Coordinates of C-alpha atoms and ligand atoms in Angstrom, one line a residue:
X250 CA 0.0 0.0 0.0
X251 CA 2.6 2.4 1.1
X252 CA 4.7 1.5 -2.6
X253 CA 1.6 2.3 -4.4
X254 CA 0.7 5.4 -2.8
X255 CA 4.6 6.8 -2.8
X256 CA 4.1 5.8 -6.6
X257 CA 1.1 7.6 -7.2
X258 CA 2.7 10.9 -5.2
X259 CA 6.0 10.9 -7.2
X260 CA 4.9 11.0 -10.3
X261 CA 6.0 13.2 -13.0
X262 CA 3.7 15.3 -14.8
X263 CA 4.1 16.0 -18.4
X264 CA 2.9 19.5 -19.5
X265 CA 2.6 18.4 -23.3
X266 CA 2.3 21.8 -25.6
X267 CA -0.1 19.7 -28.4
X268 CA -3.2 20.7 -26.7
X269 CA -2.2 24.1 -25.9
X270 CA -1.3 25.5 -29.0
X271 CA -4.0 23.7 -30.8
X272 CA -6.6 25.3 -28.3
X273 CA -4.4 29.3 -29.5
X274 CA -4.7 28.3 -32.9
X275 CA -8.2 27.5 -32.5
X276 CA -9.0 30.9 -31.2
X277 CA -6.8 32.7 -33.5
X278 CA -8.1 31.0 -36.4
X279 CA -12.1 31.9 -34.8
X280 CA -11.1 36.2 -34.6
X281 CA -9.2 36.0 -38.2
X282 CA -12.5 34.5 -39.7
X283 CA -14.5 37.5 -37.7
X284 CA -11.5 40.1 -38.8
X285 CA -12.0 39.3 -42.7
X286 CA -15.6 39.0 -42.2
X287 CA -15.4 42.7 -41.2
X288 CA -14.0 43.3 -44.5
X289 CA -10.2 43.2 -43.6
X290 CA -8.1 41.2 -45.7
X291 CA -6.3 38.1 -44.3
X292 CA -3.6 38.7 -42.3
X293 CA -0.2 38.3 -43.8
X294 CA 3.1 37.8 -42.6
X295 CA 6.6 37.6 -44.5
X296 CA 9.5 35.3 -43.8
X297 CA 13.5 36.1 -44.3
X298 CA 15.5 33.2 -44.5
X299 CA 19.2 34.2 -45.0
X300 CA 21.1 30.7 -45.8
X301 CA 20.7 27.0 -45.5
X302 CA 20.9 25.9 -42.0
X303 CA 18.8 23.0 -41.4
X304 CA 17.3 24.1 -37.7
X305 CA 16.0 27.3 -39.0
X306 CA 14.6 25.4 -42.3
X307 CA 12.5 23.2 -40.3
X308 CA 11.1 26.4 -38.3
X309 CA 10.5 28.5 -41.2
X310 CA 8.6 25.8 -42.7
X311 CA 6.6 25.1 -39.8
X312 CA 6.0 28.8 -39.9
X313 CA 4.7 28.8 -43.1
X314 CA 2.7 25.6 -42.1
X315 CA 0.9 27.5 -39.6
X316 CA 0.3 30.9 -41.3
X317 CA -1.5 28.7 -44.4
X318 CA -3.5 26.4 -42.3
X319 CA -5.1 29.8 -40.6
X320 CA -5.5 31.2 -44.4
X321 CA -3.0 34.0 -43.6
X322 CA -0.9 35.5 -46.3
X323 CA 2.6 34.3 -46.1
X324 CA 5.7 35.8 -48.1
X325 CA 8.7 33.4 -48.0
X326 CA 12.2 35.1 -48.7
X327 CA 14.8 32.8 -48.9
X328 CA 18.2 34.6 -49.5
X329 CA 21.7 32.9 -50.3
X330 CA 24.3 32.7 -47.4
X331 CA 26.7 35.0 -48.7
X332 CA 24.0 37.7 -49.3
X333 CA 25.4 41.6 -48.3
X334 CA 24.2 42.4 -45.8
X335 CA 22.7 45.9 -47.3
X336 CA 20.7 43.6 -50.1
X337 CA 19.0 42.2 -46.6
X338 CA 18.6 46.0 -45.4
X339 CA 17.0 47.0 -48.8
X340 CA 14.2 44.4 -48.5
X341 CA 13.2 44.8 -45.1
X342 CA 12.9 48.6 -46.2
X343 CA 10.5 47.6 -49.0
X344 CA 8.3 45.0 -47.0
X345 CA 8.4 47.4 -44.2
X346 CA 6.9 50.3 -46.7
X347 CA 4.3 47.2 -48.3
X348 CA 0.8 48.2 -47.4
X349 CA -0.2 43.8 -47.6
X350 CA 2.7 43.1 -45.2
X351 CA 1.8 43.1 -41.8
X352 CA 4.2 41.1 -40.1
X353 CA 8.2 40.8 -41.1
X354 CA 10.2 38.2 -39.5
X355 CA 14.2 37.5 -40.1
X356 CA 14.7 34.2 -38.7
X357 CA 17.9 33.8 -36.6
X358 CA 21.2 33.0 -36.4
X359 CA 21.9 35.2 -39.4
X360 CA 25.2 33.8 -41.4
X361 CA 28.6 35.4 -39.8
X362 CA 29.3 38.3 -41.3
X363 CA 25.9 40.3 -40.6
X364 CA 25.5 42.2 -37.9
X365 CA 22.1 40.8 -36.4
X366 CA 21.4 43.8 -34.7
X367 CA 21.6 46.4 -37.2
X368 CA 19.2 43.5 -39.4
X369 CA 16.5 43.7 -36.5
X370 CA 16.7 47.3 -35.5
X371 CA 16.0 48.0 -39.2
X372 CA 12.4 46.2 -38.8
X373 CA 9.3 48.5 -38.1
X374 CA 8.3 47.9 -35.0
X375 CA 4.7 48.0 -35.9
X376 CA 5.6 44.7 -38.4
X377 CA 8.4 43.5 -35.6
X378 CA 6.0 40.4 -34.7
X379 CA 9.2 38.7 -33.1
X380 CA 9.2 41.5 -30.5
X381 CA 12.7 42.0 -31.7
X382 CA 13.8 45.7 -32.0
X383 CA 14.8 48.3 -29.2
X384 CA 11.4 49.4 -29.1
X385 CA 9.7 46.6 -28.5
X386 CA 12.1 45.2 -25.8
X387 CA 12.3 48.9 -24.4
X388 CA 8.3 49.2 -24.4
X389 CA 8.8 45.2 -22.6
X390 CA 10.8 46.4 -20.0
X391 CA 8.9 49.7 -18.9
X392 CA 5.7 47.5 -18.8
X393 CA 4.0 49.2 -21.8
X394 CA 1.9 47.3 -24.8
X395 CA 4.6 45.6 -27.3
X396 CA 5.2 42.4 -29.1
X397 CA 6.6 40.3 -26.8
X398 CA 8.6 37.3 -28.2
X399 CA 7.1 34.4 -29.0
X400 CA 9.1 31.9 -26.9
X401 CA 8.8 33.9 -23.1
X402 CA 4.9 34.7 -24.6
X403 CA 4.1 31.1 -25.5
X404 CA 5.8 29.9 -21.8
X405 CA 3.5 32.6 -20.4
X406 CA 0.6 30.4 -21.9
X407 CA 1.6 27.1 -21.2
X408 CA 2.2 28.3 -17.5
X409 CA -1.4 29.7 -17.2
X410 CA -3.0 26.8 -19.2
X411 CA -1.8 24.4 -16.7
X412 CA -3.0 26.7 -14.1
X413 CA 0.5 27.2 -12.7
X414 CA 0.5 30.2 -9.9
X415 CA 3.4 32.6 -9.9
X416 CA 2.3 35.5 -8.1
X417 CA 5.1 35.4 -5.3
X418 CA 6.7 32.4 -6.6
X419 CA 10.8 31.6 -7.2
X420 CA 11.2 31.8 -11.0
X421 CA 15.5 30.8 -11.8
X422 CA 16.0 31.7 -15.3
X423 CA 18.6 29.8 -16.6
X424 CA 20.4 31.6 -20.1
X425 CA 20.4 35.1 -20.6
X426 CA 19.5 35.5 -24.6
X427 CA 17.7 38.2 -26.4
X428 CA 15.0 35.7 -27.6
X429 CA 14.1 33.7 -24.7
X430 CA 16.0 34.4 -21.4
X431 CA 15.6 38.4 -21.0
X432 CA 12.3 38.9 -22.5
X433 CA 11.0 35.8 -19.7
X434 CA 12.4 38.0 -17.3
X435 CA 10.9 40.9 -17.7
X436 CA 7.4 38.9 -18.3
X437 CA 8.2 37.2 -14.9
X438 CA 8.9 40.6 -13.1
X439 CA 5.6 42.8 -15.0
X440 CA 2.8 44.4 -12.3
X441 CA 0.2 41.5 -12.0
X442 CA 3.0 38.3 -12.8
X443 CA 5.2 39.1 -9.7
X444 CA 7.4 36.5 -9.3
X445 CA 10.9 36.8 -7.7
X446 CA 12.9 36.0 -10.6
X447 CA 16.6 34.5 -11.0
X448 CA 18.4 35.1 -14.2
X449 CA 21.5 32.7 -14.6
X450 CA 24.3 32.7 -17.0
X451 CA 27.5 30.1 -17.6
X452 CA 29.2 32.0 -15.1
X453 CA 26.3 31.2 -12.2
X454 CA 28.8 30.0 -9.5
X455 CA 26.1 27.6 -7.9
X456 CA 23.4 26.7 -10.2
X457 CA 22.1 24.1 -8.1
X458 CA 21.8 26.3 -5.3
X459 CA 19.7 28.6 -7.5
X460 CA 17.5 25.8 -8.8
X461 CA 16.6 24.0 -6.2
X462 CA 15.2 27.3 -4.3
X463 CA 12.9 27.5 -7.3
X464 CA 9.2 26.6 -7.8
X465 CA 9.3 27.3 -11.5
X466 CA 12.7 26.3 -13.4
X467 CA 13.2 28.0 -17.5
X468 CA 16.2 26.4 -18.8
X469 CA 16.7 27.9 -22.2
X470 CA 20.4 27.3 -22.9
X471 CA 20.8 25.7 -26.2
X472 CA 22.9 22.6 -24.1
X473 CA 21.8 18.8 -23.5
X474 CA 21.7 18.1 -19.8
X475 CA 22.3 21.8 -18.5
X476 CA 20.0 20.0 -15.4
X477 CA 18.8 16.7 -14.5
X478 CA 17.1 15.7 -11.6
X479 CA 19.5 16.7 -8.9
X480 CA 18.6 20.4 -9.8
X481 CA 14.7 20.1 -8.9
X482 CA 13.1 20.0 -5.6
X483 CA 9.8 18.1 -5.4
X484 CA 7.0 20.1 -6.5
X485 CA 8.7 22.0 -9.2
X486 CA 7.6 23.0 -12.8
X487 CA 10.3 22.8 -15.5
X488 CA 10.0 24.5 -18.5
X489 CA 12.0 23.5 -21.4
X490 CA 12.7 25.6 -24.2
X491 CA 16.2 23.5 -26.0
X492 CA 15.7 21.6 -29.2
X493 CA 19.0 20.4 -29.4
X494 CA 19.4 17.8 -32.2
X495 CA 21.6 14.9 -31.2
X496 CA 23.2 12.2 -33.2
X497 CA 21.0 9.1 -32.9
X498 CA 21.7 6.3 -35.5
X499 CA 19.0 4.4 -35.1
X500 CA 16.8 7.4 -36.2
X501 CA 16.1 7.8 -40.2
X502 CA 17.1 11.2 -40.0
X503 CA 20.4 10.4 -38.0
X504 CA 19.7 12.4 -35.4
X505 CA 16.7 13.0 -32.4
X506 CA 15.4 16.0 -30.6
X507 CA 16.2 16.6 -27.1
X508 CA 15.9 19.4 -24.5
X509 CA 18.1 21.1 -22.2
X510 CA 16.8 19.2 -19.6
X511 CA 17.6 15.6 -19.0
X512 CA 13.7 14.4 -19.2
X513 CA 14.0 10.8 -18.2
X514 CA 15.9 11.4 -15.0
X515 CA 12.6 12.8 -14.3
X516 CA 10.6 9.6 -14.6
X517 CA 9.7 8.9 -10.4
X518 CA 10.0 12.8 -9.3
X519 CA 7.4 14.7 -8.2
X520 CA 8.1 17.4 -11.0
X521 CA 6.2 18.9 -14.0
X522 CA 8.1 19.2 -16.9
X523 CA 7.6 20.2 -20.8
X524 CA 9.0 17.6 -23.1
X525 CA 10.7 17.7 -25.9
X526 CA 9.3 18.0 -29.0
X527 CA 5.9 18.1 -28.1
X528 CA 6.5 21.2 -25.9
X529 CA 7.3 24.8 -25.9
X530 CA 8.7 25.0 -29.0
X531 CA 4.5 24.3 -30.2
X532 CA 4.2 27.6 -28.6
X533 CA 6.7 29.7 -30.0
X534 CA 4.9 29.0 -33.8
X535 CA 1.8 29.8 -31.8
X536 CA 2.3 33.0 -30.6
X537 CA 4.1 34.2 -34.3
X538 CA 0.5 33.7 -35.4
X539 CA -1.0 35.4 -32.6
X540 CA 1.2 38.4 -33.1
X541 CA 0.6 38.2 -36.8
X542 CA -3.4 38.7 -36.3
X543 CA -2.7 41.7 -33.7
X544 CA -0.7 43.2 -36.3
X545 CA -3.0 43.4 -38.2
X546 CA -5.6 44.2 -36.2
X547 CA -3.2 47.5 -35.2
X548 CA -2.7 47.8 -38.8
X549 CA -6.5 47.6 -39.9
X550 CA -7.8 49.4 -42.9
X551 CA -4.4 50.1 -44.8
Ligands
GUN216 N1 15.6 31.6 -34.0 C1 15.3 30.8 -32.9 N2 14.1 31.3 -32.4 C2 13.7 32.3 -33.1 C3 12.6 33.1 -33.1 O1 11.7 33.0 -32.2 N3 12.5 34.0 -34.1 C4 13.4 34.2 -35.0 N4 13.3 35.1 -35.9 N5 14.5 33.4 -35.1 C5 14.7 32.5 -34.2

């Protein structure tokens, strides 16, 4: 009786991101079909691909994926590696000028040799639907209305989804990125979130010590194994944002997916966990498409 019931107890729970994004997708798809009914045309989004790197292939395509199967308009860009980098500047003046382009996305890395930032700060901020720019990090951080990248927005969902509290709560932070790591903070910190929130960084002297005080972990590091189970006290929600392809053999492909977090040491914790795939990255295609319609929405009648 006792091994049953300690079974039971310390179970893990896996926070899939299927149901979650289908249920956003379903209610963006619900106010696009009232928004064109009104007479607006279809929202419409356009896609810079700068090279051939097979991560950011998969993503634009899934992208694309998404933006069709709500009947947005979708403009796919796909430039050469060894592009200048003022040929890149030219067409995001023009699509940021185009009156049916609402939303303009440069997916990222960007080859060596262009200077990312420049490439960002150069999108609108009204089309900036990655929540990119200065502005829209700057507007982010003073608590104002902004696109708020898609990643920390879609964790934001998944969070409040599975009903998980974090009005006073521990929140460690683990990687410090532009995309991910310092837009979840500042979500984290805003008037009416309020948790107390860590930010670590490779340099972290303890980050064990900094985990395991923490009710909610974000491990968004871009590195296999960055935390097992040793870095999670019972009770804890783990959000993992890596999709880290590893070799794998025995897969077609040659390689598998797998997060930051090392998900089967998991298996007989009490811990809730995202898994990977299956999980936050779901939300991050999500939210593009939810920023896409409130572009448009901002952008009505032009
Ligand atoms: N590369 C990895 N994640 C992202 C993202 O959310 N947006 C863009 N543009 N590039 C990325």
């Amino acid at each position: 009786m006792f091994v049953i019931l300690s079974i039971i107890l310390s179970c893990m729970r896996r926070l899939g991101c299927r149901k979650v994004a289908d249920a956003v997708l379903e209610d963006i798809r619900r106010r696009t079909e009232l928004f064109v009914r009104e007479g607006n045309r279809a929202p419409s989004i356009a896609v810079i691909l700068v090279g051939e790197d097979a991560a950011s292939m998969t993503y634009v395509r899934k992208k694309a994926e998404a933006a069709a199967s709500l009947g947005f308009m979708h403009f796919q860009y796909s430039l050469d590696a060894d592009v200048k980098e003022s040929e890149l500047l030219t067409l995001i003046d023009e699509l940021n000028e185009r009156d049916d382009v609402d939303g303009i996305l440069v997916q990222l890395p960007l080859p060596e040799g262009i200077d990312e930032d420049k490439v960002i700060d150069r999108i609108s901020p009204e089309k900036d639907v990655d929540g990119f720019t200065p502005v829209n990090i700057g507007r982010l951080a003073i608590g104002k209305d902004s696109f708020v990248p898609c990643t920390p927005l879609g964790i934001m969902k998944t969070l409040s989804y599975y009903g998980i509290e974090l009005s006073g709560k521990n929140v460690t932070v683990i990687g410090r990125s532009n995309i991910v790591g310092k837009p979840m903070a500042l979500l984290l910190m805003r008037h009416g979130v309020d948790a107390t929130v860590t930010v670590c960084n490779t340099r972290t002297k303890d980050l064990r010590a900094h985990t395991l005080n923490a009710d909610v972990i974000i491990v968004a590091t871009g590195h296999p194994g960055t935390i097992d189970s040793s870095y999670v006290r019972d009770g804890a929600v783990v959000i993992d944002v890596g999709v880290n392809r590893v070799e794998d053999s025995t897969r077609e492909k040659g390689f598998r997916l797998t997060g930051d977090a090392d998900y089967d040491s998991f298996s007989d914790r009490d811990v809730s966990i995202t898994p990977v795939p299956g999980g936050i990255g779901l939300m991050t295609v999500s939210m593009l498409m939810e920023n896409t319609l409130q572009a448009a929405i901002r952008r009505r009648g032009r």
